[in-house]
Amino acid sequence: MKYPVAIWMLAIGAFAIGMSEFVIMGLLPNIARDFDVTVSQAGQLITGYALGVAIGGPILVMLTIKWNRKYLLLVLMGIFILGNIAVSLSPNYGLMMTSRIITSLAHGSFFGIGSILAASMVNPEKRASAMALMFMGLSLSNILGVPFGTLVGQNFGWQMTFIIISIIGVLALIGIIIFVPMRRETVKSSVLKELKILKEKRLWLTLAVTLFGFSSVFCLLHIHFFDVNRCFTCTGKLDFLFINHFRGGCDIR
């Protein structure tokens, strides 16, 4: 079954965004040491990113609801690239936190707009698999990108990891410019129309399942910095555990 190249470009973008979100968990001790803060304080960089996704993402979508979807996707990737470059150049903790929050604004909107575009490029019976292909980039970022980025960060500095993420983002941006078609919007949307979805009970049930599911993931990851060193003599063994954990997530998808 063949899919348009554009969907693969969206998957590359998803890979970069997923890597940017999760790779920092394995680099917290390095960042804490460089900025002279505790690991717990460095961990707030994860919280800041999450808040940017949860709060800033929906607001950004509402503000740009009438934009052309391809243009919006390009703007989002631009924000993502510039944000990660700023992270890599951050001279202090405060600027890095600000850069992470700015970067996070592209996260939720990219997956929402990207999945719609992916579905619009194939026949109706292939829409679900087209969206799954795009989200495969997110799963692969956990399986391949995060361990690779952690390895790079621990050996060449965490700044290099975010430079690599920026480069992957640039590749995705170029691919989107070239391959994603420009389409006219046939359905007019409004903020009020979009907010009606909040009345759906199934939405809140899905959000609850997602909340508890990802909470278990993050609990596992944070064990690395507090208890796992008592059980493992090499962080590489823990990386192997993480790879198998995320591989299970990929299979579920």
PDB file of C-alpha atoms in Angstrom:
ATOM      1  CA  MET A   1       0.000   0.000   0.000  1.00  0.00           C
ATOM      2  CA  LYS A   2       1.623   3.250  -1.173  1.00  0.00           C
ATOM      3  CA  TYR A   3       1.159   6.593   0.537  1.00  0.00           C
ATOM      4  CA  PRO A   4       1.998  10.098  -0.684  1.00  0.00           C
ATOM      5  CA  VAL A   5       5.510  11.311   0.122  1.00  0.00           C
ATOM      6  CA  ALA A   6       3.881  14.226   1.958  1.00  0.00           C
ATOM      7  CA  ILE A   7       2.651  11.880   4.700  1.00  0.00           C
ATOM      8  CA  TRP A   8       6.179  10.599   5.220  1.00  0.00           C
ATOM      9  CA  MET A   9       7.342  14.204   5.570  1.00  0.00           C
ATOM     10  CA  LEU A  10       4.700  14.729   8.249  1.00  0.00           C
ATOM     11  CA  ALA A  11       5.982  11.583   9.967  1.00  0.00           C
ATOM     12  CA  ILE A  12       9.503  13.055   9.989  1.00  0.00           C
ATOM     13  CA  GLY A  13       8.099  16.188  11.605  1.00  0.00           C
ATOM     14  CA  ALA A  14       6.311  14.036  14.186  1.00  0.00           C
ATOM     15  CA  PHE A  15       9.582  12.203  14.836  1.00  0.00           C
ATOM     16  CA  ALA A  16      11.413  15.468  15.512  1.00  0.00           C
ATOM     17  CA  ILE A  17       8.689  16.809  17.809  1.00  0.00           C
ATOM     18  CA  GLY A  18       8.462  13.566  19.774  1.00  0.00           C
ATOM     19  CA  MET A  19      12.228  13.436  20.161  1.00  0.00           C
ATOM     20  CA  SER A  20      12.315  17.036  21.387  1.00  0.00           C
ATOM     21  CA  GLU A  21       9.660  16.332  24.001  1.00  0.00           C
ATOM     22  CA  PHE A  22      11.035  13.122  25.491  1.00  0.00           C
ATOM     23  CA  VAL A  23      14.817  13.221  25.013  1.00  0.00           C
ATOM     24  CA  ILE A  24      15.285  15.841  27.717  1.00  0.00           C
ATOM     25  CA  MET A  25      14.334  13.251  30.351  1.00  0.00           C
ATOM     26  CA  GLY A  26      17.605  11.421  29.806  1.00  0.00           C
ATOM     27  CA  LEU A  27      19.607  14.652  29.860  1.00  0.00           C
ATOM     28  CA  LEU A  28      18.313  16.206  33.076  1.00  0.00           C
ATOM     29  CA  PRO A  29      21.449  15.406  35.139  1.00  0.00           C
ATOM     30  CA  ASN A  30      23.642  17.008  32.457  1.00  0.00           C
ATOM     31  CA  ILE A  31      21.455  20.107  32.226  1.00  0.00           C
ATOM     32  CA  ALA A  32      21.233  20.392  36.014  1.00  0.00           C
ATOM     33  CA  ARG A  33      25.012  20.259  36.273  1.00  0.00           C
ATOM     34  CA  ASP A  34      25.587  22.873  33.547  1.00  0.00           C
ATOM     35  CA  PHE A  35      23.054  25.338  34.984  1.00  0.00           C
ATOM     36  CA  ASP A  36      23.912  24.599  38.620  1.00  0.00           C
ATOM     37  CA  VAL A  37      20.381  23.562  39.564  1.00  0.00           C
ATOM     38  CA  THR A  38      18.965  20.384  41.071  1.00  0.00           C
ATOM     39  CA  VAL A  39      17.653  17.566  38.904  1.00  0.00           C
ATOM     40  CA  SER A  40      14.170  18.330  40.240  1.00  0.00           C
ATOM     41  CA  GLN A  41      14.483  21.945  39.113  1.00  0.00           C
ATOM     42  CA  ALA A  42      15.745  20.818  35.725  1.00  0.00           C
ATOM     43  CA  GLY A  43      12.722  18.527  35.576  1.00  0.00           C
ATOM     44  CA  GLN A  44      10.508  21.612  35.511  1.00  0.00           C
ATOM     45  CA  LEU A  45      11.628  21.980  31.887  1.00  0.00           C
ATOM     46  CA  ILE A  46       9.378  19.002  31.215  1.00  0.00           C
ATOM     47  CA  THR A  47       6.521  20.630  33.113  1.00  0.00           C
ATOM     48  CA  GLY A  48       6.942  23.889  31.203  1.00  0.00           C
ATOM     49  CA  TYR A  49       6.808  22.047  27.897  1.00  0.00           C
ATOM     50  CA  ALA A  50       3.709  20.109  28.948  1.00  0.00           C
ATOM     51  CA  LEU A  51       1.920  23.284  30.034  1.00  0.00           C
ATOM     52  CA  GLY A  52       2.780  24.904  26.710  1.00  0.00           C
ATOM     53  CA  VAL A  53       1.205  21.976  24.877  1.00  0.00           C
ATOM     54  CA  ALA A  54      -1.880  21.792  27.102  1.00  0.00           C
ATOM     55  CA  ILE A  55      -2.599  25.523  27.369  1.00  0.00           C
ATOM     56  CA  GLY A  56      -0.800  27.288  24.544  1.00  0.00           C
ATOM     57  CA  GLY A  57      -1.579  24.700  21.871  1.00  0.00           C
ATOM     58  CA  PRO A  58      -5.394  25.035  21.933  1.00  0.00           C
ATOM     59  CA  ILE A  59      -5.140  28.831  22.136  1.00  0.00           C
ATOM     60  CA  LEU A  60      -2.860  28.886  19.090  1.00  0.00           C
ATOM     61  CA  VAL A  61      -5.294  26.682  17.174  1.00  0.00           C
ATOM     62  CA  MET A  62      -8.202  29.020  17.941  1.00  0.00           C
ATOM     63  CA  LEU A  63      -6.194  32.081  16.916  1.00  0.00           C
ATOM     64  CA  THR A  64      -5.232  30.515  13.589  1.00  0.00           C
ATOM     65  CA  ILE A  65      -8.428  28.621  12.862  1.00  0.00           C
ATOM     66  CA  LYS A  66      -9.018  30.475   9.577  1.00  0.00           C
ATOM     67  CA  TRP A  67      -5.477  30.034   8.284  1.00  0.00           C
ATOM     68  CA  ASN A  68      -4.637  27.764   5.375  1.00  0.00           C
ATOM     69  CA  ARG A  69      -3.548  24.450   6.872  1.00  0.00           C
ATOM     70  CA  LYS A  70      -0.307  24.165   4.922  1.00  0.00           C
ATOM     71  CA  TYR A  71       0.727  27.693   5.857  1.00  0.00           C
ATOM     72  CA  LEU A  72      -0.095  26.980   9.487  1.00  0.00           C
ATOM     73  CA  LEU A  73       1.946  23.779   9.387  1.00  0.00           C
ATOM     74  CA  LEU A  74       4.936  25.697   8.025  1.00  0.00           C
ATOM     75  CA  VAL A  75       4.621  28.321  10.760  1.00  0.00           C
ATOM     76  CA  LEU A  76       4.430  25.604  13.410  1.00  0.00           C
ATOM     77  CA  MET A  77       7.554  23.895  12.098  1.00  0.00           C
ATOM     78  CA  GLY A  78       9.295  27.266  11.987  1.00  0.00           C
ATOM     79  CA  ILE A  79       8.432  27.858  15.657  1.00  0.00           C
ATOM     80  CA  PHE A  80       9.652  24.367  16.487  1.00  0.00           C
ATOM     81  CA  ILE A  81      12.988  24.802  14.699  1.00  0.00           C
ATOM     82  CA  LEU A  82      13.711  28.244  16.142  1.00  0.00           C
ATOM     83  CA  GLY A  83      12.678  27.072  19.603  1.00  0.00           C
ATOM     84  CA  ASN A  84      15.094  24.148  19.552  1.00  0.00           C
ATOM     85  CA  ILE A  85      17.917  26.322  18.240  1.00  0.00           C
ATOM     86  CA  ALA A  86      17.230  28.704  21.132  1.00  0.00           C
ATOM     87  CA  VAL A  87      17.310  25.752  23.550  1.00  0.00           C
ATOM     88  CA  SER A  88      20.709  24.647  22.234  1.00  0.00           C
ATOM     89  CA  LEU A  89      22.081  28.184  22.655  1.00  0.00           C
ATOM     90  CA  SER A  90      20.533  28.870  26.064  1.00  0.00           C
ATOM     91  CA  PRO A  91      23.137  30.348  28.439  1.00  0.00           C
ATOM     92  CA  ASN A  92      20.975  29.934  31.540  1.00  0.00           C
ATOM     93  CA  TYR A  93      18.048  28.005  32.989  1.00  0.00           C
ATOM     94  CA  GLY A  94      15.486  30.792  32.553  1.00  0.00           C
ATOM     95  CA  LEU A  95      16.121  31.224  28.840  1.00  0.00           C
ATOM     96  CA  MET A  96      16.017  27.484  28.299  1.00  0.00           C
ATOM     97  CA  MET A  97      12.645  27.281  30.056  1.00  0.00           C
ATOM     98  CA  THR A  98      11.300  30.088  27.859  1.00  0.00           C
ATOM     99  CA  SER A  99      12.636  28.382  24.735  1.00  0.00           C
ATOM    100  CA  ARG A 100      11.070  25.057  25.717  1.00  0.00           C
ATOM    101  CA  ILE A 101       7.675  26.683  26.230  1.00  0.00           C
ATOM    102  CA  ILE A 102       7.886  28.421  22.844  1.00  0.00           C
ATOM    103  CA  THR A 103       8.867  25.131  21.208  1.00  0.00           C
ATOM    104  CA  SER A 104       5.923  23.335  22.811  1.00  0.00           C
ATOM    105  CA  LEU A 105       3.393  25.628  21.129  1.00  0.00           C
ATOM    106  CA  ALA A 106       3.961  23.750  17.872  1.00  0.00           C
ATOM    107  CA  HIS A 107       3.393  20.321  19.389  1.00  0.00           C
ATOM    108  CA  GLY A 108      -0.358  19.795  19.732  1.00  0.00           C
ATOM    109  CA  SER A 109      -1.287  21.960  16.757  1.00  0.00           C
ATOM    110  CA  PHE A 110       1.121  20.099  14.459  1.00  0.00           C
ATOM    111  CA  PHE A 111      -0.393  16.714  15.223  1.00  0.00           C
ATOM    112  CA  GLY A 112      -3.940  18.027  14.907  1.00  0.00           C
ATOM    113  CA  ILE A 113      -3.408  19.833  11.598  1.00  0.00           C
ATOM    114  CA  GLY A 114      -1.006  17.202  10.266  1.00  0.00           C
ATOM    115  CA  SER A 115      -3.411  14.322  10.849  1.00  0.00           C
ATOM    116  CA  ILE A 116      -6.179  16.199   9.027  1.00  0.00           C
ATOM    117  CA  LEU A 117      -3.885  16.857   6.075  1.00  0.00           C
ATOM    118  CA  ALA A 118      -2.683  13.244   6.031  1.00  0.00           C
ATOM    119  CA  ALA A 119      -6.277  11.992   5.921  1.00  0.00           C
ATOM    120  CA  SER A 120      -7.172  14.408   3.120  1.00  0.00           C
ATOM    121  CA  MET A 121      -4.439  13.031   0.834  1.00  0.00           C
ATOM    122  CA  VAL A 122      -5.813   9.488   0.553  1.00  0.00           C
ATOM    123  CA  ASN A 123      -9.074   7.728  -0.204  1.00  0.00           C
ATOM    124  CA  PRO A 124     -11.637   7.519   2.636  1.00  0.00           C
ATOM    125  CA  GLU A 125     -10.884   3.860   3.359  1.00  0.00           C
ATOM    126  CA  LYS A 126      -7.186   4.668   3.900  1.00  0.00           C
ATOM    127  CA  ARG A 127      -7.581   7.723   6.122  1.00  0.00           C
ATOM    128  CA  ALA A 128      -7.079   5.905   9.420  1.00  0.00           C
ATOM    129  CA  SER A 129      -3.913   4.188   8.207  1.00  0.00           C
ATOM    130  CA  ALA A 130      -2.605   7.477   6.764  1.00  0.00           C
ATOM    131  CA  MET A 131      -2.965   9.157  10.154  1.00  0.00           C
ATOM    132  CA  ALA A 132      -1.393   6.113  11.824  1.00  0.00           C
ATOM    133  CA  LEU A 133       1.574   6.416   9.459  1.00  0.00           C
ATOM    134  CA  MET A 134       2.106  10.004  10.516  1.00  0.00           C
ATOM    135  CA  PHE A 135       1.878   9.119  14.216  1.00  0.00           C
ATOM    136  CA  MET A 136       4.337   6.287  13.625  1.00  0.00           C
ATOM    137  CA  GLY A 137       6.950   9.043  13.547  1.00  0.00           C
ATOM    138  CA  LEU A 138       6.079   9.846  17.165  1.00  0.00           C
ATOM    139  CA  SER A 139       6.399   6.199  18.201  1.00  0.00           C
ATOM    140  CA  LEU A 140       9.723   5.809  16.400  1.00  0.00           C
ATOM    141  CA  SER A 141      11.025   8.933  18.098  1.00  0.00           C
ATOM    142  CA  ASN A 142      10.626   7.126  21.415  1.00  0.00           C
ATOM    143  CA  ILE A 143      12.163   3.889  20.161  1.00  0.00           C
ATOM    144  CA  LEU A 144      15.071   5.320  18.160  1.00  0.00           C
ATOM    145  CA  GLY A 145      15.285   9.080  18.591  1.00  0.00           C
ATOM    146  CA  VAL A 146      15.277   9.305  22.382  1.00  0.00           C
ATOM    147  CA  PRO A 147      18.006   6.677  23.025  1.00  0.00           C
ATOM    148  CA  PHE A 148      20.117   8.159  20.211  1.00  0.00           C
ATOM    149  CA  GLY A 149      19.608  11.715  21.447  1.00  0.00           C
ATOM    150  CA  THR A 150      20.434  10.690  25.007  1.00  0.00           C
ATOM    151  CA  LEU A 151      23.614   8.970  23.832  1.00  0.00           C
ATOM    152  CA  VAL A 152      24.663  12.045  21.853  1.00  0.00           C
ATOM    153  CA  GLY A 153      23.848  14.383  24.732  1.00  0.00           C
ATOM    154  CA  GLN A 154      25.800  12.368  27.270  1.00  0.00           C
ATOM    155  CA  ASN A 155      28.884  12.183  25.056  1.00  0.00           C
ATOM    156  CA  PHE A 156      28.887  15.463  23.110  1.00  0.00           C
ATOM    157  CA  GLY A 157      26.753  17.745  25.268  1.00  0.00           C
ATOM    158  CA  TRP A 158      22.993  18.162  25.471  1.00  0.00           C
ATOM    159  CA  GLN A 159      23.255  21.180  23.145  1.00  0.00           C
ATOM    160  CA  MET A 160      24.273  18.879  20.279  1.00  0.00           C
ATOM    161  CA  THR A 161      21.117  16.822  20.782  1.00  0.00           C
ATOM    162  CA  PHE A 162      18.877  19.835  20.216  1.00  0.00           C
ATOM    163  CA  ILE A 163      20.942  20.939  17.211  1.00  0.00           C
ATOM    164  CA  ILE A 164      20.301  17.526  15.646  1.00  0.00           C
ATOM    165  CA  ILE A 165      16.586  17.863  16.426  1.00  0.00           C
ATOM    166  CA  SER A 166      16.588  21.270  14.715  1.00  0.00           C
ATOM    167  CA  ILE A 167      18.212  19.743  11.620  1.00  0.00           C
ATOM    168  CA  ILE A 168      15.557  17.019  11.482  1.00  0.00           C
ATOM    169  CA  GLY A 169      12.939  19.765  11.811  1.00  0.00           C
ATOM    170  CA  VAL A 170      14.478  21.631   8.860  1.00  0.00           C
ATOM    171  CA  LEU A 171      14.326  18.454   6.744  1.00  0.00           C
ATOM    172  CA  ALA A 172      10.643  18.064   7.638  1.00  0.00           C
ATOM    173  CA  LEU A 173       9.994  21.732   6.830  1.00  0.00           C
ATOM    174  CA  ILE A 174      11.598  21.407   3.384  1.00  0.00           C
ATOM    175  CA  GLY A 175       9.621  18.231   2.744  1.00  0.00           C
ATOM    176  CA  ILE A 176       6.355  19.914   3.726  1.00  0.00           C
ATOM    177  CA  ILE A 177       7.095  22.880   1.441  1.00  0.00           C
ATOM    178  CA  ILE A 178       7.792  20.603  -1.522  1.00  0.00           C
ATOM    179  CA  PHE A 179       5.362  17.728  -1.106  1.00  0.00           C
ATOM    180  CA  VAL A 180       2.340  18.796   0.967  1.00  0.00           C
ATOM    181  CA  PRO A 181      -0.292  20.110  -1.469  1.00  0.00           C
ATOM    182  CA  MET A 182      -1.921  23.490  -1.075  1.00  0.00           C
ATOM    183  CA  ARG A 183      -5.648  22.947  -0.608  1.00  0.00           C
ATOM    184  CA  ARG A 184      -8.498  25.405  -0.363  1.00  0.00           C
ATOM    185  CA  GLU A 185     -10.590  25.096   2.752  1.00  0.00           C
ATOM    186  CA  THR A 186     -14.029  23.781   1.787  1.00  0.00           C
ATOM    187  CA  VAL A 187     -15.470  23.806   5.311  1.00  0.00           C
ATOM    188  CA  LYS A 188     -15.594  27.047   7.258  1.00  0.00           C
ATOM    189  CA  SER A 189     -14.733  26.692  10.902  1.00  0.00           C
ATOM    190  CA  SER A 190     -15.291  28.908  13.897  1.00  0.00           C
ATOM    191  CA  VAL A 191     -14.097  28.872  17.476  1.00  0.00           C
ATOM    192  CA  LEU A 192     -17.609  28.265  18.827  1.00  0.00           C
ATOM    193  CA  LYS A 193     -18.137  25.352  16.460  1.00  0.00           C
ATOM    194  CA  GLU A 194     -14.866  23.750  17.551  1.00  0.00           C
ATOM    195  CA  LEU A 195     -15.651  24.212  21.257  1.00  0.00           C
ATOM    196  CA  LYS A 196     -18.847  22.164  20.932  1.00  0.00           C
ATOM    197  CA  ILE A 197     -16.704  19.031  21.030  1.00  0.00           C
ATOM    198  CA  LEU A 198     -16.198  19.661  24.755  1.00  0.00           C
ATOM    199  CA  LYS A 199     -19.778  18.495  25.320  1.00  0.00           C
ATOM    200  CA  GLU A 200     -18.892  14.975  24.176  1.00  0.00           C
ATOM    201  CA  LYS A 201     -18.547  12.527  27.066  1.00  0.00           C
ATOM    202  CA  ARG A 202     -16.416  10.223  24.921  1.00  0.00           C
ATOM    203  CA  LEU A 203     -13.840  12.982  24.579  1.00  0.00           C
ATOM    204  CA  TRP A 204     -13.407  13.281  28.345  1.00  0.00           C
ATOM    205  CA  LEU A 205     -13.210   9.495  28.705  1.00  0.00           C
ATOM    206  CA  THR A 206     -10.490   9.359  26.060  1.00  0.00           C
ATOM    207  CA  LEU A 207      -8.601  12.181  27.767  1.00  0.00           C
ATOM    208  CA  ALA A 208      -8.804  10.359  31.102  1.00  0.00           C
ATOM    209  CA  VAL A 209      -7.391   7.151  29.607  1.00  0.00           C
ATOM    210  CA  THR A 210      -4.595   9.133  27.952  1.00  0.00           C
ATOM    211  CA  LEU A 211      -3.842  10.970  31.200  1.00  0.00           C
ATOM    212  CA  PHE A 212      -3.410   7.812  33.256  1.00  0.00           C
ATOM    213  CA  GLY A 213      -1.554   6.007  30.468  1.00  0.00           C
ATOM    214  CA  PHE A 214       1.080   8.686  30.021  1.00  0.00           C
ATOM    215  CA  SER A 215       1.336   9.205  33.771  1.00  0.00           C
ATOM    216  CA  SER A 216       2.572   5.615  34.035  1.00  0.00           C
ATOM    217  CA  VAL A 217       5.111   6.268  31.270  1.00  0.00           C
ATOM    218  CA  PHE A 218       6.541   9.355  32.941  1.00  0.00           C
ATOM    219  CA  CYS A 219       6.707   7.632  36.330  1.00  0.00           C
ATOM    220  CA  LEU A 220       8.872   4.915  34.777  1.00  0.00           C
ATOM    221  CA  LEU A 221      11.170   7.445  33.153  1.00  0.00           C
ATOM    222  CA  HIS A 222      11.685   9.503  36.297  1.00  0.00           C
ATOM    223  CA  ILE A 223      12.713   6.415  38.280  1.00  0.00           C
ATOM    224  CA  HIS A 224      15.994   6.665  36.373  1.00  0.00           C
ATOM    225  CA  PHE A 225      17.104   9.671  38.366  1.00  0.00           C
ATOM    226  CA  PHE A 226      16.089   8.546  41.829  1.00  0.00           C
ATOM    227  CA  ASP A 227      16.085   4.783  42.303  1.00  0.00           C
ATOM    228  CA  VAL A 228      17.342   2.931  39.247  1.00  0.00           C
ATOM    229  CA  ASN A 229      21.025   3.615  39.896  1.00  0.00           C
ATOM    230  CA  ARG A 230      20.700   1.319  42.913  1.00  0.00           C
ATOM    231  CA  CYS A 231      19.725  -1.531  40.618  1.00  0.00           C
ATOM    232  CA  PHE A 232      21.730  -0.868  37.440  1.00  0.00           C
ATOM    233  CA  THR A 233      25.447  -0.265  37.112  1.00  0.00           C
ATOM    234  CA  CYS A 234      25.102   1.056  33.580  1.00  0.00           C
ATOM    235  CA  THR A 235      22.544   3.484  32.192  1.00  0.00           C
ATOM    236  CA  GLY A 236      22.702   1.585  28.907  1.00  0.00           C
ATOM    237  CA  LYS A 237      20.764  -1.254  30.540  1.00  0.00           C
ATOM    238  CA  LEU A 238      18.043   1.193  31.485  1.00  0.00           C
ATOM    239  CA  ASP A 239      17.966   2.568  27.940  1.00  0.00           C
ATOM    240  CA  PHE A 240      17.293  -0.995  26.763  1.00  0.00           C
ATOM    241  CA  LEU A 241      14.358  -1.168  29.189  1.00  0.00           C
ATOM    242  CA  PHE A 242      12.962   2.104  27.832  1.00  0.00           C
ATOM    243  CA  ILE A 243      13.299   0.925  24.226  1.00  0.00           C
ATOM    244  CA  ASN A 244      11.277  -2.197  24.972  1.00  0.00           C
ATOM    245  CA  HIS A 245       8.688  -0.147  26.870  1.00  0.00           C
ATOM    246  CA  PHE A 246       8.147   2.232  23.955  1.00  0.00           C
ATOM    247  CA  ARG A 247       8.229  -0.616  21.466  1.00  0.00           C
ATOM    248  CA  GLY A 248       5.174  -1.955  23.261  1.00  0.00           C
ATOM    249  CA  GLY A 249       3.531   1.443  22.819  1.00  0.00           C
ATOM    250  CA  CYS A 250       4.290   1.317  19.113  1.00  0.00           C
ATOM    251  CA  ASP A 251       2.700  -2.126  18.828  1.00  0.00           C
ATOM    252  CA  ILE A 252      -0.450  -0.897  20.563  1.00  0.00           C
ATOM    253  CA  ARG A 253      -0.800   1.958  18.095  1.00  0.00           C
TER     254      ARG A 253
END
